[in-house]
Amino acid sequence: MAQSITKNAFYNVLLNLAAVVFPLITAPYVSRVLEPDGVGLFNFSNTYAGYFALVAMLGIPTYGVREVSKLRDNKEALSKLVSQLMSIAAITTLVVSIIYIITVALIGQLSENYLIFLIAGFAIYLAPFKINWYYQGIEEFGVITKVSLVVRALSVICLFVFVREKEDLIIYVILSVLGGVLADIWNFIRMCHLGIKPRLTLHGLKPHLNPLMILFASSIAISIYTVLDTLMMGFMTDYEETGYYTSAMHISKVIVTAVTSLSLVAVPRISYYMQNKDYENINLLMNKSFSVVSFLAFPVAFGMACLAPTFVPLFFGVKFTGAVIPLMILSAIVVFIGLNNITGMQVLVGMGYDKFFLYSMLAGTISNFVLNVIFIPSYGAIGASISSVIAEFLVFLISGVFVYRKTSVRFKLNEVSRALLGAVSFIPIMLLLQQHFYGWKFVGLFVFSGGLIYILIENICKSTSLELLKNLLLSKIQRNKR
């Protein structure tokens, strides 16, 4: 069972990283070809369509993982469940797609680039085929990961071949949509070949609606600082400022994805433990997750903040210097998102406390929306970044209170102090290296020396996470020798 968690965590890290790393790999090229306003329009159109796709799927991606995990040994019941959830998605997708097309036609800012928005809308039109939740529920993360990597790699190759000038923005939009659509269709076909035969039905949908609406409300709340920020930027500022913010957010998302990938992996396992009332294993798993996230999040956050002034102009180009301060601010969300994914997604959702998860999300939602309205008109990308960090902190704080009051899970905070102590060492390292090195040489030396010193400090402090990593490596070496 432990090997399964480790293997699934590895695949889920790859899967989530693929969603943000492939665009990041192409970012230096795209940012120089499309420039800040082109990047801003691309991200705005994708985000606008993505928000409607989120509504079309209700809370199915989260709810589906949990419910599939309960029925994974019963293929007949699984087929029935998948049919019901896909039928709900089909109904909502039809309604949402019509509304989306109407808004594109009637809102002047959207109709000016109507073709781009209609193409981006394929993320909505084919939303019912997004069945990654099925594979995650049966803990087959390898399948969706391999398909996603292949499709995204092909998309990157096509990007460099066909996107050559600023006027090729529409081709870039097509390629970005096509990659996701092809992966979804392939996963759907494979699921059918495995014996799951989904069909449209109106029977048995009602019992799913109440929990779906609760998780849907949570998803909407989460989207305030993952989706709506960009929408508010697009409507309240210009595309150039939007480009600064989304570029900084892309960098932070890569790091956040690596740190939070354990959350989704743990949800089906926690649900399984809950079925068997195995609270001891739940507490053990949660503390391991908390230790690993702390071990990763704090050094990464400090490292991002230290490297931002040098990294951003090197990576995106000198026209994107407006993204430096936003990235420095957004480095803090690595810590808060990492930790509130444990308190919220792993503990509250995994143990069935969806209502309390929703309350914490709503607190972040309301605060972020209000702060965006206040800060974005005056401070643009910097204001949106500040709002995101404050919202994530509130979500972590409130979800942590619910975990303490409603569950028996108790986190050991000594790992946080150890990780923070090691991460603070990055500041003198940065100040020392800046006096002698510049550009990519500074970036490389900072990452190498900072990482080395951090590991040494954690080793001296006897970090639990470092010990877990050592034991994992030693066990793999011993298995290979056999």
Short mmCIF file of C-alpha atoms in Angstrom, two decimals:
data_model
loop_
_atom_site.label_atom_id
_atom_site.label_comp_id
_atom_site.label_asym_id
_atom_site.label_seq_id
_atom_site.Cartn_x
_atom_site.Cartn_y
_atom_site.Cartn_z
CA MET A 1 0.00 0.00 0.00
CA ALA A 2 2.85 2.41 0.82
CA GLN A 3 4.46 1.66 -2.55
CA SER A 4 1.15 2.42 -4.26
CA ILE A 5 0.92 5.84 -2.61
CA THR A 6 4.52 6.63 -3.60
CA LYS A 7 4.01 5.49 -7.18
CA ASN A 8 0.75 7.39 -7.54
CA ALA A 9 2.32 10.48 -6.03
CA PHE A 10 5.10 10.28 -8.62
CA TYR A 11 2.64 9.94 -11.51
CA ASN A 12 0.39 12.69 -10.17
CA VAL A 13 3.35 15.04 -9.81
CA LEU A 14 4.22 14.36 -13.46
CA LEU A 15 0.60 14.81 -14.57
CA ASN A 16 0.09 18.11 -12.79
CA LEU A 17 3.52 19.39 -13.73
CA ALA A 18 2.79 18.59 -17.39
CA ALA A 19 -0.21 20.92 -17.27
CA VAL A 20 1.98 23.87 -16.29
CA VAL A 21 5.55 22.91 -17.19
CA PHE A 22 4.92 22.44 -20.92
CA PRO A 23 3.48 25.97 -21.23
CA LEU A 24 6.38 27.17 -19.10
CA ILE A 25 8.93 25.48 -21.37
CA THR A 26 7.49 27.39 -24.30
CA ALA A 27 7.05 30.65 -22.35
CA PRO A 28 10.42 32.24 -23.30
CA TYR A 29 9.63 31.66 -26.99
CA VAL A 30 5.94 32.60 -26.80
CA SER A 31 6.53 35.73 -24.71
CA ARG A 32 9.01 37.05 -27.27
CA VAL A 33 6.78 36.20 -30.26
CA LEU A 34 3.41 37.33 -28.88
CA GLU A 35 4.70 40.07 -26.50
CA PRO A 36 2.93 41.00 -23.23
CA ASP A 37 -0.41 42.02 -24.80
CA GLY A 38 -0.60 38.82 -26.91
CA VAL A 39 0.23 36.67 -23.89
CA GLY A 40 -2.38 38.57 -21.89
CA LEU A 41 -5.10 38.01 -24.52
CA PHE A 42 -4.24 34.29 -24.79
CA ASN A 43 -4.39 33.76 -21.04
CA PHE A 44 -7.53 35.87 -20.71
CA SER A 45 -9.40 33.85 -23.38
CA ASN A 46 -8.28 30.52 -21.92
CA THR A 47 -9.19 31.65 -18.43
CA TYR A 48 -12.60 32.95 -19.50
CA ALA A 49 -13.42 29.65 -21.23
CA GLY A 50 -11.93 27.72 -18.31
CA TYR A 51 -14.27 29.42 -15.87
CA PHE A 52 -17.29 28.28 -17.87
CA ALA A 53 -15.82 24.76 -18.12
CA LEU A 54 -15.52 24.76 -14.34
CA VAL A 55 -19.22 25.56 -14.04
CA ALA A 56 -20.09 22.88 -16.63
CA MET A 57 -18.35 20.20 -14.57
CA LEU A 58 -19.94 21.27 -11.26
CA GLY A 59 -17.94 19.52 -8.52
CA ILE A 60 -17.57 16.25 -10.47
CA PRO A 61 -13.72 16.15 -10.64
CA THR A 62 -13.49 16.11 -6.82
CA TYR A 63 -16.71 14.23 -6.05
CA GLY A 64 -15.97 11.61 -8.73
CA VAL A 65 -12.58 10.70 -7.24
CA ARG A 66 -14.09 10.04 -3.84
CA GLU A 67 -17.14 8.10 -5.07
CA VAL A 68 -15.20 6.00 -7.60
CA SER A 69 -12.71 5.02 -4.88
CA LYS A 70 -15.59 3.54 -2.86
CA LEU A 71 -16.82 1.38 -5.76
CA ARG A 72 -13.54 0.49 -7.46
CA ASP A 73 -14.03 -3.25 -6.88
CA ASN A 74 -17.53 -3.30 -8.41
CA LYS A 75 -17.45 -2.72 -12.19
CA GLU A 76 -21.22 -2.75 -12.59
CA ALA A 77 -21.72 -0.10 -9.91
CA LEU A 78 -18.85 1.89 -11.41
CA SER A 79 -20.49 1.92 -14.85
CA LYS A 80 -23.70 3.17 -13.29
CA LEU A 81 -21.91 5.90 -11.34
CA VAL A 82 -19.87 7.06 -14.36
CA SER A 83 -23.03 7.16 -16.50
CA GLN A 84 -24.83 9.29 -13.93
CA LEU A 85 -21.97 11.76 -13.45
CA MET A 86 -21.30 12.09 -17.19
CA SER A 87 -25.04 12.64 -17.80
CA ILE A 88 -25.06 15.47 -15.27
CA ALA A 89 -21.99 16.95 -16.96
CA ALA A 90 -23.62 16.66 -20.40
CA ILE A 91 -26.72 18.55 -19.27
CA THR A 92 -24.82 21.36 -17.58
CA THR A 93 -22.35 21.57 -20.48
CA LEU A 94 -25.14 22.16 -22.99
CA VAL A 95 -26.60 25.01 -20.93
CA VAL A 96 -23.23 26.57 -20.12
CA SER A 97 -21.99 26.37 -23.73
CA ILE A 98 -25.02 28.30 -24.96
CA ILE A 99 -24.52 30.99 -22.32
CA TYR A 100 -20.81 31.20 -23.18
CA ILE A 101 -21.46 31.73 -26.90
CA ILE A 102 -24.07 34.41 -26.11
CA THR A 103 -21.60 36.32 -23.89
CA VAL A 104 -18.94 36.20 -26.60
CA ALA A 105 -21.43 37.65 -29.07
CA LEU A 106 -22.81 40.39 -26.79
CA ILE A 107 -19.84 41.63 -24.74
CA GLY A 108 -17.83 44.07 -26.82
CA GLN A 109 -14.42 43.23 -25.35
CA LEU A 110 -14.98 39.56 -26.22
CA SER A 111 -16.63 39.99 -29.61
CA GLU A 112 -13.60 41.98 -30.81
CA ASN A 113 -11.68 38.67 -30.70
CA TYR A 114 -14.68 36.35 -31.08
CA LEU A 115 -12.84 33.65 -33.08
CA ILE A 116 -10.20 33.24 -30.38
CA PHE A 117 -12.86 32.94 -27.67
CA LEU A 118 -14.97 30.47 -29.69
CA ILE A 119 -11.95 28.22 -30.24
CA ALA A 120 -10.96 28.45 -26.56
CA GLY A 121 -14.55 27.37 -25.83
CA PHE A 122 -13.81 23.78 -26.90
CA ALA A 123 -12.63 23.32 -23.32
CA ILE A 124 -16.32 23.80 -22.44
CA TYR A 125 -18.05 22.01 -25.31
CA LEU A 126 -16.22 18.72 -24.58
CA ALA A 127 -16.19 19.02 -20.77
CA PRO A 128 -18.11 15.72 -20.17
CA PHE A 129 -15.16 13.79 -21.63
CA LYS A 130 -12.85 15.04 -18.88
CA ILE A 131 -12.89 11.79 -16.92
CA ASN A 132 -9.51 11.94 -15.17
CA TRP A 133 -11.50 11.64 -11.94
CA TYR A 134 -12.33 8.02 -12.88
CA TYR A 135 -8.67 6.99 -13.19
CA GLN A 136 -7.73 8.93 -10.05
CA GLY A 137 -10.52 7.19 -8.13
CA ILE A 138 -9.27 3.72 -9.09
CA GLU A 139 -5.71 4.96 -8.41
CA GLU A 140 -4.42 4.47 -11.97
CA PHE A 141 -2.50 7.70 -12.24
CA GLY A 142 0.00 6.19 -14.68
CA VAL A 143 -2.55 5.97 -17.53
CA ILE A 144 -3.59 9.61 -17.64
CA THR A 145 -0.03 10.76 -17.01
CA LYS A 146 1.49 8.92 -19.97
CA VAL A 147 -1.25 10.03 -22.39
CA SER A 148 -0.98 13.63 -21.22
CA LEU A 149 2.81 13.70 -21.61
CA VAL A 150 2.68 12.34 -25.17
CA VAL A 151 -0.07 14.72 -26.33
CA ARG A 152 1.52 17.77 -24.73
CA ALA A 153 4.92 16.93 -26.20
CA LEU A 154 3.37 16.83 -29.68
CA SER A 155 1.65 20.17 -29.01
CA VAL A 156 4.98 21.76 -28.07
CA ILE A 157 6.60 20.52 -31.28
CA CYS A 158 3.71 21.94 -33.34
CA LEU A 159 4.02 25.24 -31.49
CA PHE A 160 7.62 25.78 -32.56
CA VAL A 161 6.77 24.75 -36.12
CA PHE A 162 3.59 26.80 -36.71
CA VAL A 163 3.73 29.81 -34.35
CA ARG A 164 6.32 32.17 -35.80
CA GLU A 165 4.92 35.72 -35.46
CA LYS A 166 2.47 37.75 -33.39
CA GLU A 167 -0.36 37.16 -35.90
CA ASP A 168 -0.15 33.41 -35.19
CA LEU A 169 -1.91 33.86 -31.84
CA ILE A 170 -4.99 32.01 -33.11
CA ILE A 171 -2.83 28.99 -34.04
CA TYR A 172 -1.42 29.02 -30.52
CA VAL A 173 -4.95 28.96 -29.08
CA ILE A 174 -5.89 26.02 -31.34
CA LEU A 175 -2.83 24.01 -30.29
CA SER A 176 -3.40 24.66 -26.58
CA VAL A 177 -7.02 23.49 -26.79
CA LEU A 178 -6.28 20.53 -29.05
CA GLY A 179 -3.76 19.03 -26.64
CA GLY A 180 -6.24 18.78 -23.79
CA VAL A 181 -9.11 17.58 -26.00
CA LEU A 182 -7.12 14.73 -27.57
CA ALA A 183 -5.94 13.49 -24.15
CA ASP A 184 -9.50 13.55 -22.79
CA ILE A 185 -10.93 11.61 -25.75
CA TRP A 186 -8.18 8.98 -25.58
CA ASN A 187 -8.77 8.44 -21.85
CA PHE A 188 -12.51 8.12 -22.47
CA ILE A 189 -12.02 5.49 -25.21
CA ARG A 190 -9.66 3.49 -22.99
CA MET A 191 -12.15 3.57 -20.11
CA CYS A 192 -14.78 2.07 -22.44
CA HIS A 193 -12.35 -0.68 -23.47
CA LEU A 194 -11.83 -1.50 -19.77
CA GLY A 195 -15.50 -2.40 -19.48
CA ILE A 196 -17.00 0.86 -18.24
CA LYS A 197 -19.83 1.66 -20.67
CA PRO A 198 -21.23 5.12 -19.90
CA ARG A 199 -24.61 6.07 -21.32
CA LEU A 200 -26.87 9.08 -20.99
CA THR A 201 -29.47 8.63 -18.28
CA LEU A 202 -31.87 10.67 -16.16
CA HIS A 203 -32.24 7.97 -13.48
CA GLY A 204 -30.41 8.15 -10.16
CA LEU A 205 -29.07 11.68 -10.65
CA LYS A 206 -30.79 13.31 -7.68
CA PRO A 207 -28.70 11.74 -4.84
CA HIS A 208 -25.54 13.21 -6.41
CA LEU A 209 -26.83 16.76 -6.75
CA ASN A 210 -26.56 17.96 -3.15
CA PRO A 211 -22.93 16.89 -2.52
CA LEU A 212 -22.03 18.04 -6.04
CA MET A 213 -23.42 21.51 -5.40
CA ILE A 214 -21.42 21.80 -2.18
CA LEU A 215 -18.19 20.79 -3.93
CA PHE A 216 -19.13 22.96 -6.92
CA ALA A 217 -19.43 25.96 -4.63
CA SER A 218 -16.00 25.08 -3.22
CA SER A 219 -14.58 24.84 -6.77
CA ILE A 220 -15.99 28.25 -7.63
CA ALA A 221 -14.47 29.63 -4.45
CA ILE A 222 -11.07 28.14 -5.27
CA SER A 223 -11.29 29.59 -8.79
CA ILE A 224 -11.43 33.12 -7.38
CA TYR A 225 -7.66 33.09 -7.04
CA THR A 226 -6.84 30.55 -9.75
CA VAL A 227 -9.18 31.77 -12.50
CA LEU A 228 -11.16 34.87 -11.60
CA ASP A 229 -8.04 36.90 -10.82
CA THR A 230 -7.08 36.74 -14.48
CA LEU A 231 -10.65 37.55 -15.57
CA MET A 232 -10.76 40.61 -13.32
CA MET A 233 -7.36 41.67 -14.62
CA GLY A 234 -8.58 41.33 -18.21
CA PHE A 235 -11.72 43.40 -17.62
CA MET A 236 -10.27 45.98 -15.20
CA THR A 237 -6.81 46.61 -16.73
CA ASP A 238 -5.16 46.16 -20.14
CA TYR A 239 -3.84 42.93 -21.68
CA GLU A 240 -0.24 43.98 -21.00
CA GLU A 241 -0.78 44.14 -17.24
CA THR A 242 -2.67 40.86 -17.49
CA GLY A 243 0.35 39.38 -19.24
CA TYR A 244 2.60 40.38 -16.34
CA TYR A 245 0.31 38.78 -13.78
CA THR A 246 -0.34 35.55 -15.68
CA SER A 247 3.37 35.12 -16.45
CA ALA A 248 4.23 35.42 -12.75
CA MET A 249 1.37 33.08 -11.88
CA HIS A 250 2.62 30.48 -14.39
CA ILE A 251 5.95 30.32 -12.58
CA SER A 252 4.35 29.99 -9.17
CA LYS A 253 1.90 27.35 -10.44
CA VAL A 254 4.73 25.06 -11.52
CA ILE A 255 6.12 25.10 -8.01
CA VAL A 256 2.71 24.88 -6.33
CA THR A 257 1.82 21.85 -8.48
CA ALA A 258 4.88 19.92 -7.37
CA VAL A 259 4.20 20.75 -3.74
CA THR A 260 0.44 19.97 -3.77
CA SER A 261 0.31 16.86 -5.97
CA LEU A 262 0.20 14.64 -2.88
CA SER A 263 -3.19 16.09 -1.96
CA LEU A 264 -5.19 14.50 -4.76
CA VAL A 265 -3.31 11.21 -4.42
CA ALA A 266 -4.22 10.99 -0.75
CA VAL A 267 -7.97 11.66 -1.12
CA PRO A 268 -9.02 8.17 -2.34
CA ARG A 269 -6.75 6.53 0.25
CA ILE A 270 -8.21 8.64 3.07
CA SER A 271 -11.74 7.80 1.90
CA TYR A 272 -10.75 4.13 1.98
CA TYR A 273 -9.41 4.48 5.54
CA MET A 274 -12.61 6.28 6.56
CA GLN A 275 -14.69 3.37 5.27
CA ASN A 276 -12.72 1.12 7.64
CA LYS A 277 -12.60 3.69 10.48
CA ASP A 278 -8.79 3.50 10.44
CA TYR A 279 -8.12 6.85 12.12
CA GLU A 280 -4.58 5.92 13.13
CA ASN A 281 -3.48 5.54 9.50
CA ILE A 282 -5.28 8.76 8.53
CA ASN A 283 -3.34 10.69 11.17
CA LEU A 284 -0.06 9.06 10.12
CA LEU A 285 -0.63 9.82 6.44
CA MET A 286 -1.61 13.43 7.15
CA ASN A 287 1.49 14.09 9.23
CA LYS A 288 3.73 12.63 6.53
CA SER A 289 2.07 14.90 3.97
CA PHE A 290 2.42 17.91 6.27
CA SER A 291 6.11 17.19 6.77
CA VAL A 292 6.86 16.75 3.07
CA VAL A 293 4.93 19.88 2.04
CA SER A 294 6.70 21.98 4.67
CA PHE A 295 10.07 20.55 3.61
CA LEU A 296 9.41 21.56 -0.03
CA ALA A 297 7.30 24.71 0.20
CA PHE A 298 9.39 26.97 2.42
CA PRO A 299 12.72 26.74 0.53
CA VAL A 300 10.94 27.03 -2.81
CA ALA A 301 9.04 30.15 -1.70
CA PHE A 302 12.19 31.86 -0.43
CA GLY A 303 14.09 30.77 -3.53
CA MET A 304 11.44 32.20 -5.88
CA ALA A 305 11.47 35.55 -4.10
CA CYS A 306 15.26 35.75 -4.20
CA LEU A 307 15.57 34.78 -7.87
CA ALA A 308 12.66 36.78 -9.31
CA PRO A 309 14.56 40.03 -10.17
CA THR A 310 17.16 38.08 -12.14
CA PHE A 311 15.04 35.21 -13.48
CA VAL A 312 12.04 37.07 -14.96
CA PRO A 313 13.89 39.25 -17.54
CA LEU A 314 16.15 36.32 -18.44
CA PHE A 315 13.26 33.92 -18.92
CA PHE A 316 10.44 36.03 -20.37
CA GLY A 317 12.48 38.90 -21.83
CA VAL A 318 13.11 42.47 -20.72
CA LYS A 319 9.57 43.54 -21.73
CA PHE A 320 8.25 41.46 -18.80
CA THR A 321 10.07 43.23 -15.96
CA GLY A 322 6.59 44.20 -14.72
CA ALA A 323 6.20 40.58 -13.58
CA VAL A 324 9.13 40.71 -11.12
CA ILE A 325 7.36 42.13 -8.05
CA PRO A 326 4.18 40.04 -8.65
CA LEU A 327 6.32 36.88 -8.70
CA MET A 328 8.10 37.89 -5.48
CA ILE A 329 4.72 38.37 -3.79
CA LEU A 330 3.20 35.19 -5.24
CA SER A 331 6.08 33.12 -3.87
CA ALA A 332 4.21 33.11 -0.54
CA ILE A 333 1.25 31.21 -2.00
CA VAL A 334 3.47 28.16 -2.43
CA VAL A 335 3.46 27.77 1.35
CA PHE A 336 -0.19 28.62 1.93
CA ILE A 337 -1.60 26.56 -0.96
CA GLY A 338 0.65 23.65 -0.02
CA LEU A 339 -0.56 23.60 3.57
CA ASN A 340 -4.24 24.38 2.93
CA ASN A 341 -4.36 21.56 0.39
CA ILE A 342 -3.61 19.26 3.30
CA THR A 343 -6.08 20.80 5.75
CA GLY A 344 -8.75 21.30 3.08
CA MET A 345 -8.42 18.78 0.25
CA GLN A 346 -6.80 15.89 2.13
CA VAL A 347 -8.45 16.10 5.54
CA LEU A 348 -11.82 17.86 5.14
CA VAL A 349 -12.74 16.52 1.67
CA GLY A 350 -11.04 13.15 2.18
CA MET A 351 -12.93 12.59 5.44
CA GLY A 352 -16.24 13.82 4.01
CA TYR A 353 -16.42 17.25 5.65
CA ASP A 354 -17.28 18.99 2.37
CA LYS A 355 -19.39 21.64 4.10
CA PHE A 356 -16.53 22.92 6.24
CA PHE A 357 -14.19 22.87 3.24
CA LEU A 358 -16.75 25.07 1.46
CA TYR A 359 -16.87 27.54 4.37
CA SER A 360 -13.10 28.02 4.29
CA MET A 361 -13.16 28.48 0.52
CA LEU A 362 -15.95 31.05 0.73
CA ALA A 363 -13.95 33.09 3.23
CA GLY A 364 -11.04 33.20 0.78
CA THR A 365 -13.37 33.92 -2.11
CA ILE A 366 -15.07 36.92 -0.56
CA SER A 367 -11.86 38.45 0.75
CA ASN A 368 -10.05 37.98 -2.55
CA PHE A 369 -12.87 39.43 -4.64
CA VAL A 370 -13.13 42.52 -2.41
CA LEU A 371 -9.35 43.00 -2.34
CA ASN A 372 -9.16 42.61 -6.13
CA VAL A 373 -11.77 45.33 -6.59
CA ILE A 374 -9.73 47.61 -4.30
CA PHE A 375 -6.19 46.84 -5.48
CA ILE A 376 -6.34 45.91 -9.19
CA PRO A 377 -7.48 49.32 -10.59
CA SER A 378 -4.61 51.12 -8.80
CA TYR A 379 -1.86 48.49 -8.64
CA GLY A 380 -2.66 46.05 -11.47
CA ALA A 381 -0.65 42.82 -11.32
CA ILE A 382 0.88 43.72 -7.96
CA GLY A 383 -2.57 44.28 -6.44
CA ALA A 384 -3.90 40.95 -7.78
CA SER A 385 -0.85 39.18 -6.32
CA ILE A 386 -1.36 40.69 -2.88
CA SER A 387 -5.04 39.70 -2.95
CA SER A 388 -4.19 36.10 -3.86
CA VAL A 389 -1.70 35.71 -1.01
CA ILE A 390 -4.07 37.12 1.62
CA ALA A 391 -6.91 34.89 0.39
CA GLU A 392 -4.78 31.75 0.52
CA PHE A 393 -3.66 32.60 4.05
CA LEU A 394 -7.27 32.97 5.20
CA VAL A 395 -8.26 29.65 3.62
CA PHE A 396 -5.39 27.87 5.38
CA LEU A 397 -6.19 29.51 8.72
CA ILE A 398 -9.92 28.73 8.64
CA SER A 399 -9.59 25.19 7.28
CA GLY A 400 -6.96 24.51 9.95
CA VAL A 401 -9.43 25.59 12.65
CA PHE A 402 -12.08 23.23 11.22
CA VAL A 403 -9.60 20.34 11.16
CA TYR A 404 -8.73 20.95 14.80
CA ARG A 405 -12.36 21.25 15.95
CA LYS A 406 -14.06 18.60 13.77
CA THR A 407 -11.47 15.83 13.34
CA SER A 408 -8.95 13.87 15.38
CA VAL A 409 -6.06 14.82 13.05
CA ARG A 410 -3.28 16.65 14.87
CA PHE A 411 -0.31 18.06 12.99
CA LYS A 412 3.21 18.21 14.39
CA LEU A 413 4.51 21.74 13.77
CA ASN A 414 8.19 21.09 14.45
CA GLU A 415 8.76 20.35 10.74
CA VAL A 416 7.58 23.85 9.85
CA SER A 417 10.20 25.51 12.09
CA ARG A 418 12.95 23.28 10.67
CA ALA A 419 12.01 24.05 7.08
CA LEU A 420 11.72 27.77 7.80
CA LEU A 421 15.13 27.83 9.47
CA GLY A 422 16.76 26.21 6.43
CA ALA A 423 14.93 28.47 3.95
CA VAL A 424 16.02 31.70 5.69
CA SER A 425 19.63 30.80 4.85
CA PHE A 426 18.85 31.65 1.20
CA ILE A 427 18.90 35.39 1.96
CA PRO A 428 22.63 35.69 2.89
CA ILE A 429 23.47 33.26 0.05
CA MET A 430 21.69 35.56 -2.43
CA LEU A 431 23.38 38.70 -1.09
CA LEU A 432 26.81 37.08 -1.31
CA LEU A 433 26.42 35.67 -4.82
CA GLN A 434 24.93 38.90 -6.23
CA GLN A 435 28.23 40.67 -5.57
CA HIS A 436 30.15 38.40 -7.93
CA PHE A 437 27.79 36.73 -10.43
CA TYR A 438 25.07 37.77 -12.88
CA GLY A 439 22.46 36.26 -15.21
CA TRP A 440 22.05 32.52 -15.57
CA LYS A 441 25.34 31.90 -13.75
CA PHE A 442 23.88 33.56 -10.65
CA VAL A 443 20.65 31.54 -10.98
CA GLY A 444 22.51 28.24 -11.33
CA LEU A 445 24.91 28.86 -8.46
CA PHE A 446 22.11 30.08 -6.20
CA VAL A 447 19.99 26.97 -6.81
CA PHE A 448 22.96 24.63 -6.32
CA SER A 449 24.50 26.26 -3.24
CA GLY A 450 21.12 27.09 -1.68
CA GLY A 451 19.85 23.54 -2.15
CA LEU A 452 23.03 22.04 -0.74
CA ILE A 453 23.08 24.25 2.35
CA TYR A 454 19.36 23.68 2.91
CA ILE A 455 19.84 19.90 2.90
CA LEU A 456 22.79 20.21 5.30
CA ILE A 457 20.73 22.34 7.71
CA GLU A 458 17.77 19.95 7.52
CA ASN A 459 20.12 17.04 8.15
CA ILE A 460 21.56 18.76 11.23
CA CYS A 461 18.01 19.50 12.44
CA LYS A 462 17.08 15.84 11.80
CA SER A 463 14.21 16.64 9.46
CA THR A 464 11.59 13.86 9.25
CA SER A 465 11.00 14.56 5.55
CA LEU A 466 14.69 14.26 4.75
CA GLU A 467 14.75 10.93 6.56
CA LEU A 468 11.72 9.76 4.55
CA LEU A 469 13.52 10.70 1.34
CA LYS A 470 16.70 8.92 2.40
CA ASN A 471 14.81 5.75 3.32
CA LEU A 472 12.93 5.81 0.01
CA LEU A 473 16.16 6.10 -1.99
CA LEU A 474 17.89 3.39 0.04
CA SER A 475 14.95 0.99 -0.37
CA LYS A 476 14.95 1.51 -4.14
CA ILE A 477 18.70 0.93 -4.35
CA GLN A 478 18.37 -2.28 -2.35
CA ARG A 479 15.51 -3.52 -4.59
CA ASN A 480 17.58 -2.82 -7.70
CA LYS A 481 20.51 -4.80 -6.28
CA ARG A 482 18.26 -7.82 -5.82
#
